[in-house]
């Protein structure tokens, strides 16, 4: 169905949360590092920025530089991950993220991010956010979003069927991954509405979670 910003109620048994753009606003550092990379490779920075959100770095490079050996992409990605982990200037929480995560304590949820462990740990700390106990990071998967592997692993770790999960995402790659996993998707922020989530909100102040006595979660969105 088309994305809507109207108030919506969704029922789920678990929530799967992307990090960058969904819980953490890291756009400043992502722009700095990827635009430097684009300039170095003679690529248009604006076009590069349309690709990189939501994917692991080496997967973005494979799209942007088709034909380049994957070994070079992986080496480049490792260097850029180290840069991103060290650079948290401007990294802040998405409005409502702290309260949203606090409301999920003790409820089934997981972080599913294309960042690796050091980067996700650094960015969540910089934004003053708690890391969920269950985390699926770049090290956990063999394929980057838009492949659904990460979300399917998150559901499996929580012991919940994919159809009973709701994904929170901001990027085209992430929304496609959630949809491919057979999950409903709440889009967060200005990028999300362009990519067909089930419902879209400007930030997490517009989401409330209600735990039901039958073990389900009722999400009031919008």
mmCIF file with all atom_site columns, C-alpha atoms in Angstrom:
data_model
loop_
_atom_site.group_PDB
_atom_site.id
_atom_site.type_symbol
_atom_site.label_atom_id
_atom_site.label_alt_id
_atom_site.label_comp_id
_atom_site.label_asym_id
_atom_site.label_entity_id
_atom_site.label_seq_id
_atom_site.pdbx_PDB_ins_code
_atom_site.Cartn_x
_atom_site.Cartn_y
_atom_site.Cartn_z
_atom_site.occupancy
_atom_site.B_iso_or_equiv
_atom_site.pdbx_formal_charge
_atom_site.auth_seq_id
_atom_site.auth_comp_id
_atom_site.auth_asym_id
_atom_site.auth_atom_id
_atom_site.pdbx_PDB_model_num
ATOM 1   C CA . UNK A 1 1   ? 0.000  0.000   0.000   1.00 0.00 ? 1   UNK A CA 1
ATOM 2   C CA . UNK A 1 2   ? 1.235  3.594   -0.458  1.00 0.00 ? 2   UNK A CA 1
ATOM 3   C CA . UNK A 1 3   ? 3.144  5.180   2.390   1.00 0.00 ? 3   UNK A CA 1
ATOM 4   C CA . UNK A 1 4   ? 1.043  7.389   4.592   1.00 0.00 ? 4   UNK A CA 1
ATOM 5   C CA . UNK A 1 5   ? 1.802  9.914   7.299   1.00 0.00 ? 5   UNK A CA 1
ATOM 6   C CA . UNK A 1 6   ? -1.691 9.515   8.769   1.00 0.00 ? 6   UNK A CA 1
ATOM 7   C CA . UNK A 1 7   ? -1.985 7.937   12.226  1.00 0.00 ? 7   UNK A CA 1
ATOM 8   C CA . UNK A 1 8   ? -1.633 4.193   11.851  1.00 0.00 ? 8   UNK A CA 1
ATOM 9   C CA . UNK A 1 9   ? -1.763 1.272   14.307  1.00 0.00 ? 9   UNK A CA 1
ATOM 10  C CA . UNK A 1 10  ? 0.441  -1.755  13.581  1.00 0.00 ? 10  UNK A CA 1
ATOM 11  C CA . UNK A 1 11  ? 0.624  -4.966  15.587  1.00 0.00 ? 11  UNK A CA 1
ATOM 12  C CA . UNK A 1 12  ? 3.888  -6.909  15.819  1.00 0.00 ? 12  UNK A CA 1
ATOM 13  C CA . UNK A 1 13  ? 5.834  -9.321  17.999  1.00 0.00 ? 13  UNK A CA 1
ATOM 14  C CA . UNK A 1 14  ? 9.250  -7.733  17.443  1.00 0.00 ? 14  UNK A CA 1
ATOM 15  C CA . UNK A 1 15  ? 10.829 -4.547  16.087  1.00 0.00 ? 15  UNK A CA 1
ATOM 16  C CA . UNK A 1 16  ? 13.971 -4.440  13.956  1.00 0.00 ? 16  UNK A CA 1
ATOM 17  C CA . UNK A 1 17  ? 15.752 -1.086  13.987  1.00 0.00 ? 17  UNK A CA 1
ATOM 18  C CA . UNK A 1 18  ? 18.213 0.356   11.522  1.00 0.00 ? 18  UNK A CA 1
ATOM 19  C CA . UNK A 1 19  ? 20.753 2.773   13.034  1.00 0.00 ? 19  UNK A CA 1
ATOM 20  C CA . UNK A 1 20  ? 21.998 5.533   10.685  1.00 0.00 ? 20  UNK A CA 1
ATOM 21  C CA . UNK A 1 21  ? 19.166 7.849   9.722   1.00 0.00 ? 21  UNK A CA 1
ATOM 22  C CA . UNK A 1 22  ? 16.713 5.947   11.913  1.00 0.00 ? 22  UNK A CA 1
ATOM 23  C CA . UNK A 1 23  ? 18.097 6.176   15.459  1.00 0.00 ? 23  UNK A CA 1
ATOM 24  C CA . UNK A 1 24  ? 21.214 8.267   14.794  1.00 0.00 ? 24  UNK A CA 1
ATOM 25  C CA . UNK A 1 25  ? 21.672 11.260  12.502  1.00 0.00 ? 25  UNK A CA 1
ATOM 26  C CA . UNK A 1 26  ? 25.165 10.680  11.091  1.00 0.00 ? 26  UNK A CA 1
ATOM 27  C CA . UNK A 1 27  ? 24.601 12.521  7.815   1.00 0.00 ? 27  UNK A CA 1
ATOM 28  C CA . UNK A 1 28  ? 27.327 15.087  8.528   1.00 0.00 ? 28  UNK A CA 1
ATOM 29  C CA . UNK A 1 29  ? 30.138 12.541  8.782   1.00 0.00 ? 29  UNK A CA 1
ATOM 30  C CA . UNK A 1 30  ? 28.746 10.342  5.994   1.00 0.00 ? 30  UNK A CA 1
ATOM 31  C CA . UNK A 1 31  ? 28.696 13.369  3.687   1.00 0.00 ? 31  UNK A CA 1
ATOM 32  C CA . UNK A 1 32  ? 32.244 14.396  4.648   1.00 0.00 ? 32  UNK A CA 1
ATOM 33  C CA . UNK A 1 33  ? 33.805 10.992  4.081   1.00 0.00 ? 33  UNK A CA 1
ATOM 34  C CA . UNK A 1 34  ? 31.881 9.880   1.009   1.00 0.00 ? 34  UNK A CA 1
ATOM 35  C CA . UNK A 1 35  ? 32.233 13.206  -0.795  1.00 0.00 ? 35  UNK A CA 1
ATOM 36  C CA . UNK A 1 36  ? 36.022 12.997  -0.261  1.00 0.00 ? 36  UNK A CA 1
ATOM 37  C CA . UNK A 1 37  ? 35.919 9.478   -1.682  1.00 0.00 ? 37  UNK A CA 1
ATOM 38  C CA . UNK A 1 38  ? 33.833 10.663  -4.657  1.00 0.00 ? 38  UNK A CA 1
ATOM 39  C CA . UNK A 1 39  ? 36.262 13.475  -5.431  1.00 0.00 ? 39  UNK A CA 1
ATOM 40  C CA . UNK A 1 40  ? 39.231 11.090  -5.249  1.00 0.00 ? 40  UNK A CA 1
ATOM 41  C CA . UNK A 1 41  ? 37.558 8.811   -7.809  1.00 0.00 ? 41  UNK A CA 1
ATOM 42  C CA . UNK A 1 42  ? 36.302 11.593  -10.066 1.00 0.00 ? 42  UNK A CA 1
ATOM 43  C CA . UNK A 1 43  ? 32.649 10.923  -9.287  1.00 0.00 ? 43  UNK A CA 1
ATOM 44  C CA . UNK A 1 44  ? 29.813 13.386  -8.757  1.00 0.00 ? 44  UNK A CA 1
ATOM 45  C CA . UNK A 1 45  ? 29.286 13.756  -5.020  1.00 0.00 ? 45  UNK A CA 1
ATOM 46  C CA . UNK A 1 46  ? 25.532 14.263  -5.272  1.00 0.00 ? 46  UNK A CA 1
ATOM 47  C CA . UNK A 1 47  ? 25.150 11.073  -7.303  1.00 0.00 ? 47  UNK A CA 1
ATOM 48  C CA . UNK A 1 48  ? 27.306 9.140   -4.846  1.00 0.00 ? 48  UNK A CA 1
ATOM 49  C CA . UNK A 1 49  ? 25.177 10.294  -1.922  1.00 0.00 ? 49  UNK A CA 1
ATOM 50  C CA . UNK A 1 50  ? 22.088 8.869   -3.634  1.00 0.00 ? 50  UNK A CA 1
ATOM 51  C CA . UNK A 1 51  ? 23.647 5.390   -3.438  1.00 0.00 ? 51  UNK A CA 1
ATOM 52  C CA . UNK A 1 52  ? 25.517 5.086   -0.161  1.00 0.00 ? 52  UNK A CA 1
ATOM 53  C CA . UNK A 1 53  ? 22.801 5.350   2.498   1.00 0.00 ? 53  UNK A CA 1
ATOM 54  C CA . UNK A 1 54  ? 21.828 2.012   4.008   1.00 0.00 ? 54  UNK A CA 1
ATOM 55  C CA . UNK A 1 55  ? 24.431 -0.161  2.285   1.00 0.00 ? 55  UNK A CA 1
ATOM 56  C CA . UNK A 1 56  ? 27.763 -1.462  3.517   1.00 0.00 ? 56  UNK A CA 1
ATOM 57  C CA . UNK A 1 57  ? 30.527 0.633   2.025   1.00 0.00 ? 57  UNK A CA 1
ATOM 58  C CA . UNK A 1 58  ? 31.959 -2.065  -0.218  1.00 0.00 ? 58  UNK A CA 1
ATOM 59  C CA . UNK A 1 59  ? 28.480 -2.717  -1.645  1.00 0.00 ? 59  UNK A CA 1
ATOM 60  C CA . UNK A 1 60  ? 28.096 0.983   -2.468  1.00 0.00 ? 60  UNK A CA 1
ATOM 61  C CA . UNK A 1 61  ? 31.490 0.979   -4.144  1.00 0.00 ? 61  UNK A CA 1
ATOM 62  C CA . UNK A 1 62  ? 30.491 -2.020  -6.255  1.00 0.00 ? 62  UNK A CA 1
ATOM 63  C CA . UNK A 1 63  ? 27.488 -0.052  -7.529  1.00 0.00 ? 63  UNK A CA 1
ATOM 64  C CA . UNK A 1 64  ? 29.473 3.138   -8.122  1.00 0.00 ? 64  UNK A CA 1
ATOM 65  C CA . UNK A 1 65  ? 32.587 1.558   -9.634  1.00 0.00 ? 65  UNK A CA 1
ATOM 66  C CA . UNK A 1 66  ? 31.334 -1.518  -11.488 1.00 0.00 ? 66  UNK A CA 1
ATOM 67  C CA . UNK A 1 67  ? 34.162 -3.706  -12.649 1.00 0.00 ? 67  UNK A CA 1
ATOM 68  C CA . UNK A 1 68  ? 36.571 -2.670  -9.885  1.00 0.00 ? 68  UNK A CA 1
ATOM 69  C CA . UNK A 1 69  ? 37.943 -5.761  -8.105  1.00 0.00 ? 69  UNK A CA 1
ATOM 70  C CA . UNK A 1 70  ? 36.049 -6.496  -4.892  1.00 0.00 ? 70  UNK A CA 1
ATOM 71  C CA . UNK A 1 71  ? 39.376 -6.807  -3.056  1.00 0.00 ? 71  UNK A CA 1
ATOM 72  C CA . UNK A 1 72  ? 39.933 -3.084  -3.658  1.00 0.00 ? 72  UNK A CA 1
ATOM 73  C CA . UNK A 1 73  ? 36.413 -2.268  -2.462  1.00 0.00 ? 73  UNK A CA 1
ATOM 74  C CA . UNK A 1 74  ? 36.912 -4.276  0.721   1.00 0.00 ? 74  UNK A CA 1
ATOM 75  C CA . UNK A 1 75  ? 40.266 -2.610  1.427   1.00 0.00 ? 75  UNK A CA 1
ATOM 76  C CA . UNK A 1 76  ? 38.804 0.840   0.740   1.00 0.00 ? 76  UNK A CA 1
ATOM 77  C CA . UNK A 1 77  ? 35.821 0.033   2.959   1.00 0.00 ? 77  UNK A CA 1
ATOM 78  C CA . UNK A 1 78  ? 38.033 -1.037  5.866   1.00 0.00 ? 78  UNK A CA 1
ATOM 79  C CA . UNK A 1 79  ? 39.923 2.252   5.697   1.00 0.00 ? 79  UNK A CA 1
ATOM 80  C CA . UNK A 1 80  ? 36.724 4.297   5.494   1.00 0.00 ? 80  UNK A CA 1
ATOM 81  C CA . UNK A 1 81  ? 35.138 2.404   8.401   1.00 0.00 ? 81  UNK A CA 1
ATOM 82  C CA . UNK A 1 82  ? 38.134 3.366   10.542  1.00 0.00 ? 82  UNK A CA 1
ATOM 83  C CA . UNK A 1 83  ? 37.717 7.011   9.484   1.00 0.00 ? 83  UNK A CA 1
ATOM 84  C CA . UNK A 1 84  ? 33.988 6.964   10.231  1.00 0.00 ? 84  UNK A CA 1
ATOM 85  C CA . UNK A 1 85  ? 34.504 5.346   13.633  1.00 0.00 ? 85  UNK A CA 1
ATOM 86  C CA . UNK A 1 86  ? 37.003 8.040   14.617  1.00 0.00 ? 86  UNK A CA 1
ATOM 87  C CA . UNK A 1 87  ? 34.849 10.910  13.314  1.00 0.00 ? 87  UNK A CA 1
ATOM 88  C CA . UNK A 1 88  ? 31.711 11.449  15.396  1.00 0.00 ? 88  UNK A CA 1
ATOM 89  C CA . UNK A 1 89  ? 31.561 15.225  14.966  1.00 0.00 ? 89  UNK A CA 1
ATOM 90  C CA . UNK A 1 90  ? 27.914 16.114  14.371  1.00 0.00 ? 90  UNK A CA 1
ATOM 91  C CA . UNK A 1 91  ? 26.569 12.651  15.223  1.00 0.00 ? 91  UNK A CA 1
ATOM 92  C CA . UNK A 1 92  ? 23.341 13.139  17.215  1.00 0.00 ? 92  UNK A CA 1
ATOM 93  C CA . UNK A 1 93  ? 20.220 11.193  18.095  1.00 0.00 ? 93  UNK A CA 1
ATOM 94  C CA . UNK A 1 94  ? 17.177 11.342  15.842  1.00 0.00 ? 94  UNK A CA 1
ATOM 95  C CA . UNK A 1 95  ? 14.456 13.250  17.782  1.00 0.00 ? 95  UNK A CA 1
ATOM 96  C CA . UNK A 1 96  ? 12.581 10.827  20.003  1.00 0.00 ? 96  UNK A CA 1
ATOM 97  C CA . UNK A 1 97  ? 15.147 8.020   19.675  1.00 0.00 ? 97  UNK A CA 1
ATOM 98  C CA . UNK A 1 98  ? 16.174 7.995   23.329  1.00 0.00 ? 98  UNK A CA 1
ATOM 99  C CA . UNK A 1 99  ? 12.597 7.795   24.569  1.00 0.00 ? 99  UNK A CA 1
ATOM 100 C CA . UNK A 1 100 ? 11.691 5.230   21.895  1.00 0.00 ? 100 UNK A CA 1
ATOM 101 C CA . UNK A 1 101 ? 14.541 2.908   22.888  1.00 0.00 ? 101 UNK A CA 1
ATOM 102 C CA . UNK A 1 102 ? 13.712 3.327   26.570  1.00 0.00 ? 102 UNK A CA 1
ATOM 103 C CA . UNK A 1 103 ? 10.135 2.247   25.840  1.00 0.00 ? 103 UNK A CA 1
ATOM 104 C CA . UNK A 1 104 ? 11.467 -0.977  24.272  1.00 0.00 ? 104 UNK A CA 1
ATOM 105 C CA . UNK A 1 105 ? 13.412 -2.184  27.328  1.00 0.00 ? 105 UNK A CA 1
ATOM 106 C CA . UNK A 1 106 ? 12.347 -5.746  28.030  1.00 0.00 ? 106 UNK A CA 1
ATOM 107 C CA . UNK A 1 107 ? 10.460 -6.020  24.728  1.00 0.00 ? 107 UNK A CA 1
ATOM 108 C CA . UNK A 1 108 ? 11.628 -8.006  21.667  1.00 0.00 ? 108 UNK A CA 1
ATOM 109 C CA . UNK A 1 109 ? 13.737 -5.757  19.462  1.00 0.00 ? 109 UNK A CA 1
ATOM 110 C CA . UNK A 1 110 ? 17.086 -5.758  17.677  1.00 0.00 ? 110 UNK A CA 1
ATOM 111 C CA . UNK A 1 111 ? 19.474 -3.393  15.950  1.00 0.00 ? 111 UNK A CA 1
ATOM 112 C CA . UNK A 1 112 ? 20.052 -4.367  12.303  1.00 0.00 ? 112 UNK A CA 1
ATOM 113 C CA . UNK A 1 113 ? 22.719 -2.111  10.830  1.00 0.00 ? 113 UNK A CA 1
ATOM 114 C CA . UNK A 1 114 ? 25.130 -2.062  7.900   1.00 0.00 ? 114 UNK A CA 1
ATOM 115 C CA . UNK A 1 115 ? 27.737 -0.612  10.275  1.00 0.00 ? 115 UNK A CA 1
ATOM 116 C CA . UNK A 1 116 ? 30.253 -2.911  11.930  1.00 0.00 ? 116 UNK A CA 1
ATOM 117 C CA . UNK A 1 117 ? 30.592 -3.346  15.705  1.00 0.00 ? 117 UNK A CA 1
ATOM 118 C CA . UNK A 1 118 ? 33.138 -0.531  16.289  1.00 0.00 ? 118 UNK A CA 1
ATOM 119 C CA . UNK A 1 119 ? 31.217 1.981   14.165  1.00 0.00 ? 119 UNK A CA 1
ATOM 120 C CA . UNK A 1 120 ? 27.789 1.151   15.593  1.00 0.00 ? 120 UNK A CA 1
ATOM 121 C CA . UNK A 1 121 ? 29.171 1.281   19.132  1.00 0.00 ? 121 UNK A CA 1
ATOM 122 C CA . UNK A 1 122 ? 30.861 4.653   18.511  1.00 0.00 ? 122 UNK A CA 1
ATOM 123 C CA . UNK A 1 123 ? 27.847 6.279   16.863  1.00 0.00 ? 123 UNK A CA 1
ATOM 124 C CA . UNK A 1 124 ? 25.286 5.067   19.398  1.00 0.00 ? 124 UNK A CA 1
ATOM 125 C CA . UNK A 1 125 ? 27.539 6.297   22.211  1.00 0.00 ? 125 UNK A CA 1
ATOM 126 C CA . UNK A 1 126 ? 28.083 9.667   20.515  1.00 0.00 ? 126 UNK A CA 1
ATOM 127 C CA . UNK A 1 127 ? 24.317 10.054  20.201  1.00 0.00 ? 127 UNK A CA 1
ATOM 128 C CA . UNK A 1 128 ? 23.780 9.083   23.847  1.00 0.00 ? 128 UNK A CA 1
ATOM 129 C CA . UNK A 1 129 ? 21.738 5.996   22.956  1.00 0.00 ? 129 UNK A CA 1
ATOM 130 C CA . UNK A 1 130 ? 21.634 2.531   24.496  1.00 0.00 ? 130 UNK A CA 1
ATOM 131 C CA . UNK A 1 131 ? 22.647 -0.367  22.279  1.00 0.00 ? 131 UNK A CA 1
ATOM 132 C CA . UNK A 1 132 ? 19.946 -3.038  22.090  1.00 0.00 ? 132 UNK A CA 1
ATOM 133 C CA . UNK A 1 133 ? 20.973 -6.402  23.532  1.00 0.00 ? 133 UNK A CA 1
ATOM 134 C CA . UNK A 1 134 ? 20.413 -8.121  20.166  1.00 0.00 ? 134 UNK A CA 1
ATOM 135 C CA . UNK A 1 135 ? 22.486 -6.678  17.331  1.00 0.00 ? 135 UNK A CA 1
ATOM 136 C CA . UNK A 1 136 ? 23.013 -7.741  13.725  1.00 0.00 ? 136 UNK A CA 1
ATOM 137 C CA . UNK A 1 137 ? 25.994 -5.832  12.293  1.00 0.00 ? 137 UNK A CA 1
ATOM 138 C CA . UNK A 1 138 ? 28.106 -5.981  9.141   1.00 0.00 ? 138 UNK A CA 1
ATOM 139 C CA . UNK A 1 139 ? 30.154 -8.821  10.635  1.00 0.00 ? 139 UNK A CA 1
ATOM 140 C CA . UNK A 1 140 ? 26.987 -10.921 11.039  1.00 0.00 ? 140 UNK A CA 1
ATOM 141 C CA . UNK A 1 141 ? 25.951 -11.134 7.385   1.00 0.00 ? 141 UNK A CA 1
ATOM 142 C CA . UNK A 1 142 ? 27.304 -12.220 4.041   1.00 0.00 ? 142 UNK A CA 1
ATOM 143 C CA . UNK A 1 143 ? 25.201 -9.768  2.025   1.00 0.00 ? 143 UNK A CA 1
ATOM 144 C CA . UNK A 1 144 ? 24.502 -6.061  2.523   1.00 0.00 ? 144 UNK A CA 1
ATOM 145 C CA . UNK A 1 145 ? 21.103 -4.418  2.410   1.00 0.00 ? 145 UNK A CA 1
ATOM 146 C CA . UNK A 1 146 ? 19.052 -4.389  0.139   1.00 0.00 ? 146 UNK A CA 1
ATOM 147 C CA . UNK A 1 147 ? 19.506 -8.140  0.688   1.00 0.00 ? 147 UNK A CA 1
ATOM 148 C CA . UNK A 1 148 ? 17.102 -9.219  3.474   1.00 0.00 ? 148 UNK A CA 1
ATOM 149 C CA . UNK A 1 149 ? 19.659 -11.396 5.289   1.00 0.00 ? 149 UNK A CA 1
ATOM 150 C CA . UNK A 1 150 ? 20.218 -8.987  8.176   1.00 0.00 ? 150 UNK A CA 1
ATOM 151 C CA . UNK A 1 151 ? 16.540 -8.572  8.972   1.00 0.00 ? 151 UNK A CA 1
ATOM 152 C CA . UNK A 1 152 ? 15.893 -12.304 8.664   1.00 0.00 ? 152 UNK A CA 1
ATOM 153 C CA . UNK A 1 153 ? 18.765 -12.967 11.078  1.00 0.00 ? 153 UNK A CA 1
ATOM 154 C CA . UNK A 1 154 ? 17.381 -10.416 13.502  1.00 0.00 ? 154 UNK A CA 1
ATOM 155 C CA . UNK A 1 155 ? 13.967 -12.100 13.444  1.00 0.00 ? 155 UNK A CA 1
ATOM 156 C CA . UNK A 1 156 ? 15.551 -15.524 13.913  1.00 0.00 ? 156 UNK A CA 1
ATOM 157 C CA . UNK A 1 157 ? 17.621 -14.349 16.896  1.00 0.00 ? 157 UNK A CA 1
ATOM 158 C CA . UNK A 1 158 ? 14.460 -13.023 18.524  1.00 0.00 ? 158 UNK A CA 1
ATOM 159 C CA . UNK A 1 159 ? 12.537 -16.196 17.674  1.00 0.00 ? 159 UNK A CA 1
ATOM 160 C CA . UNK A 1 160 ? 9.852  -14.295 15.777  1.00 0.00 ? 160 UNK A CA 1
ATOM 161 C CA . UNK A 1 161 ? 8.449  -15.043 12.319  1.00 0.00 ? 161 UNK A CA 1
ATOM 162 C CA . UNK A 1 162 ? 9.408  -12.412 9.723   1.00 0.00 ? 162 UNK A CA 1
ATOM 163 C CA . UNK A 1 163 ? 5.774  -11.513 9.047   1.00 0.00 ? 163 UNK A CA 1
ATOM 164 C CA . UNK A 1 164 ? 5.376  -10.619 12.737  1.00 0.00 ? 164 UNK A CA 1
ATOM 165 C CA . UNK A 1 165 ? 8.241  -8.107  12.669  1.00 0.00 ? 165 UNK A CA 1
ATOM 166 C CA . UNK A 1 166 ? 8.109  -4.395  11.902  1.00 0.00 ? 166 UNK A CA 1
ATOM 167 C CA . UNK A 1 167 ? 11.238 -2.717  10.509  1.00 0.00 ? 167 UNK A CA 1
ATOM 168 C CA . UNK A 1 168 ? 12.223 0.910   11.131  1.00 0.00 ? 168 UNK A CA 1
ATOM 169 C CA . UNK A 1 169 ? 14.326 2.279   8.257   1.00 0.00 ? 169 UNK A CA 1
ATOM 170 C CA . UNK A 1 170 ? 15.274 5.491   6.476   1.00 0.00 ? 170 UNK A CA 1
ATOM 171 C CA . UNK A 1 171 ? 17.011 4.405   3.262   1.00 0.00 ? 171 UNK A CA 1
ATOM 172 C CA . UNK A 1 172 ? 15.929 2.893   -0.022  1.00 0.00 ? 172 UNK A CA 1
ATOM 173 C CA . UNK A 1 173 ? 18.272 -0.072  0.450   1.00 0.00 ? 173 UNK A CA 1
ATOM 174 C CA . UNK A 1 174 ? 17.001 -0.700  3.972   1.00 0.00 ? 174 UNK A CA 1
ATOM 175 C CA . UNK A 1 175 ? 13.327 -0.396  3.078   1.00 0.00 ? 175 UNK A CA 1
ATOM 176 C CA . UNK A 1 176 ? 13.839 -2.789  0.157   1.00 0.00 ? 176 UNK A CA 1
ATOM 177 C CA . UNK A 1 177 ? 15.567 -5.243  2.513   1.00 0.00 ? 177 UNK A CA 1
ATOM 178 C CA . UNK A 1 178 ? 12.694 -5.120  4.992   1.00 0.00 ? 178 UNK A CA 1
ATOM 179 C CA . UNK A 1 179 ? 10.137 -5.643  2.250   1.00 0.00 ? 179 UNK A CA 1
ATOM 180 C CA . UNK A 1 180 ? 12.154 -8.530  0.766   1.00 0.00 ? 180 UNK A CA 1
ATOM 181 C CA . UNK A 1 181 ? 12.170 -10.144 4.229   1.00 0.00 ? 181 UNK A CA 1
ATOM 182 C CA . UNK A 1 182 ? 8.357  -10.095 4.219   1.00 0.00 ? 182 UNK A CA 1
ATOM 183 C CA . UNK A 1 183 ? 8.147  -7.440  6.930   1.00 0.00 ? 183 UNK A CA 1
ATOM 184 C CA . UNK A 1 184 ? 6.196  -4.224  7.272   1.00 0.00 ? 184 UNK A CA 1
ATOM 185 C CA . UNK A 1 185 ? 8.320  -1.083  7.254   1.00 0.00 ? 185 UNK A CA 1
ATOM 186 C CA . UNK A 1 186 ? 7.996  2.207   9.106   1.00 0.00 ? 186 UNK A CA 1
ATOM 187 C CA . UNK A 1 187 ? 9.960  4.827   7.199   1.00 0.00 ? 187 UNK A CA 1
ATOM 188 C CA . UNK A 1 188 ? 11.734 7.455   9.313   1.00 0.00 ? 188 UNK A CA 1
ATOM 189 C CA . UNK A 1 189 ? 12.783 10.853  7.995   1.00 0.00 ? 189 UNK A CA 1
ATOM 190 C CA . UNK A 1 190 ? 12.785 12.686  4.673   1.00 0.00 ? 190 UNK A CA 1
ATOM 191 C CA . UNK A 1 191 ? 14.522 9.993   2.584   1.00 0.00 ? 191 UNK A CA 1
ATOM 192 C CA . UNK A 1 192 ? 12.157 7.227   3.599   1.00 0.00 ? 192 UNK A CA 1
ATOM 193 C CA . UNK A 1 193 ? 8.982  8.423   1.924   1.00 0.00 ? 193 UNK A CA 1
ATOM 194 C CA . UNK A 1 194 ? 10.576 8.117   -1.521  1.00 0.00 ? 194 UNK A CA 1
ATOM 195 C CA . UNK A 1 195 ? 11.004 4.352   -1.210  1.00 0.00 ? 195 UNK A CA 1
ATOM 196 C CA . UNK A 1 196 ? 7.605  2.873   -0.423  1.00 0.00 ? 196 UNK A CA 1
ATOM 197 C CA . UNK A 1 197 ? 7.474  2.110   3.311   1.00 0.00 ? 197 UNK A CA 1
ATOM 198 C CA . UNK A 1 198 ? 4.069  1.153   4.718   1.00 0.00 ? 198 UNK A CA 1
ATOM 199 C CA . UNK A 1 199 ? 3.936  4.315   6.800   1.00 0.00 ? 199 UNK A CA 1
ATOM 200 C CA . UNK A 1 200 ? 6.330  7.254   7.152   1.00 0.00 ? 200 UNK A CA 1
ATOM 201 C CA . UNK A 1 201 ? 7.071  9.575   10.071  1.00 0.00 ? 201 UNK A CA 1
ATOM 202 C CA . UNK A 1 202 ? 9.391  12.594  10.260  1.00 0.00 ? 202 UNK A CA 1
ATOM 203 C CA . UNK A 1 203 ? 11.124 11.239  13.377  1.00 0.00 ? 203 UNK A CA 1
ATOM 204 C CA . UNK A 1 204 ? 10.607 8.921   16.348  1.00 0.00 ? 204 UNK A CA 1
ATOM 205 C CA . UNK A 1 205 ? 8.620  11.411  18.420  1.00 0.00 ? 205 UNK A CA 1
ATOM 206 C CA . UNK A 1 206 ? 5.675  10.204  16.304  1.00 0.00 ? 206 UNK A CA 1
ATOM 207 C CA . UNK A 1 207 ? 5.902  6.569   17.433  1.00 0.00 ? 207 UNK A CA 1
ATOM 208 C CA . UNK A 1 208 ? 4.488  5.038   20.612  1.00 0.00 ? 208 UNK A CA 1
ATOM 209 C CA . UNK A 1 209 ? 4.801  1.386   21.619  1.00 0.00 ? 209 UNK A CA 1
ATOM 210 C CA . UNK A 1 210 ? 2.186  -0.361  23.716  1.00 0.00 ? 210 UNK A CA 1
ATOM 211 C CA . UNK A 1 211 ? 2.964  -3.837  25.128  1.00 0.00 ? 211 UNK A CA 1
ATOM 212 C CA . UNK A 1 212 ? -0.131 -6.057  25.131  1.00 0.00 ? 212 UNK A CA 1
ATOM 213 C CA . UNK A 1 213 ? -0.902 -8.867  27.579  1.00 0.00 ? 213 UNK A CA 1
ATOM 214 C CA . UNK A 1 214 ? -0.898 -11.424 24.740  1.00 0.00 ? 214 UNK A CA 1
ATOM 215 C CA . UNK A 1 215 ? 2.790  -10.699 23.994  1.00 0.00 ? 215 UNK A CA 1
ATOM 216 C CA . UNK A 1 216 ? 2.168  -8.500  21.000  1.00 0.00 ? 216 UNK A CA 1
ATOM 217 C CA . UNK A 1 217 ? 3.286  -4.926  20.539  1.00 0.00 ? 217 UNK A CA 1
ATOM 218 C CA . UNK A 1 218 ? 0.873  -2.280  19.320  1.00 0.00 ? 218 UNK A CA 1
ATOM 219 C CA . UNK A 1 219 ? 2.595  0.551   17.468  1.00 0.00 ? 219 UNK A CA 1
ATOM 220 C CA . UNK A 1 220 ? 0.885  3.927   17.257  1.00 0.00 ? 220 UNK A CA 1
ATOM 221 C CA . UNK A 1 221 ? 2.583  5.624   14.313  1.00 0.00 ? 221 UNK A CA 1
ATOM 222 C CA . UNK A 1 222 ? 2.004  9.107   12.946  1.00 0.00 ? 222 UNK A CA 1
#
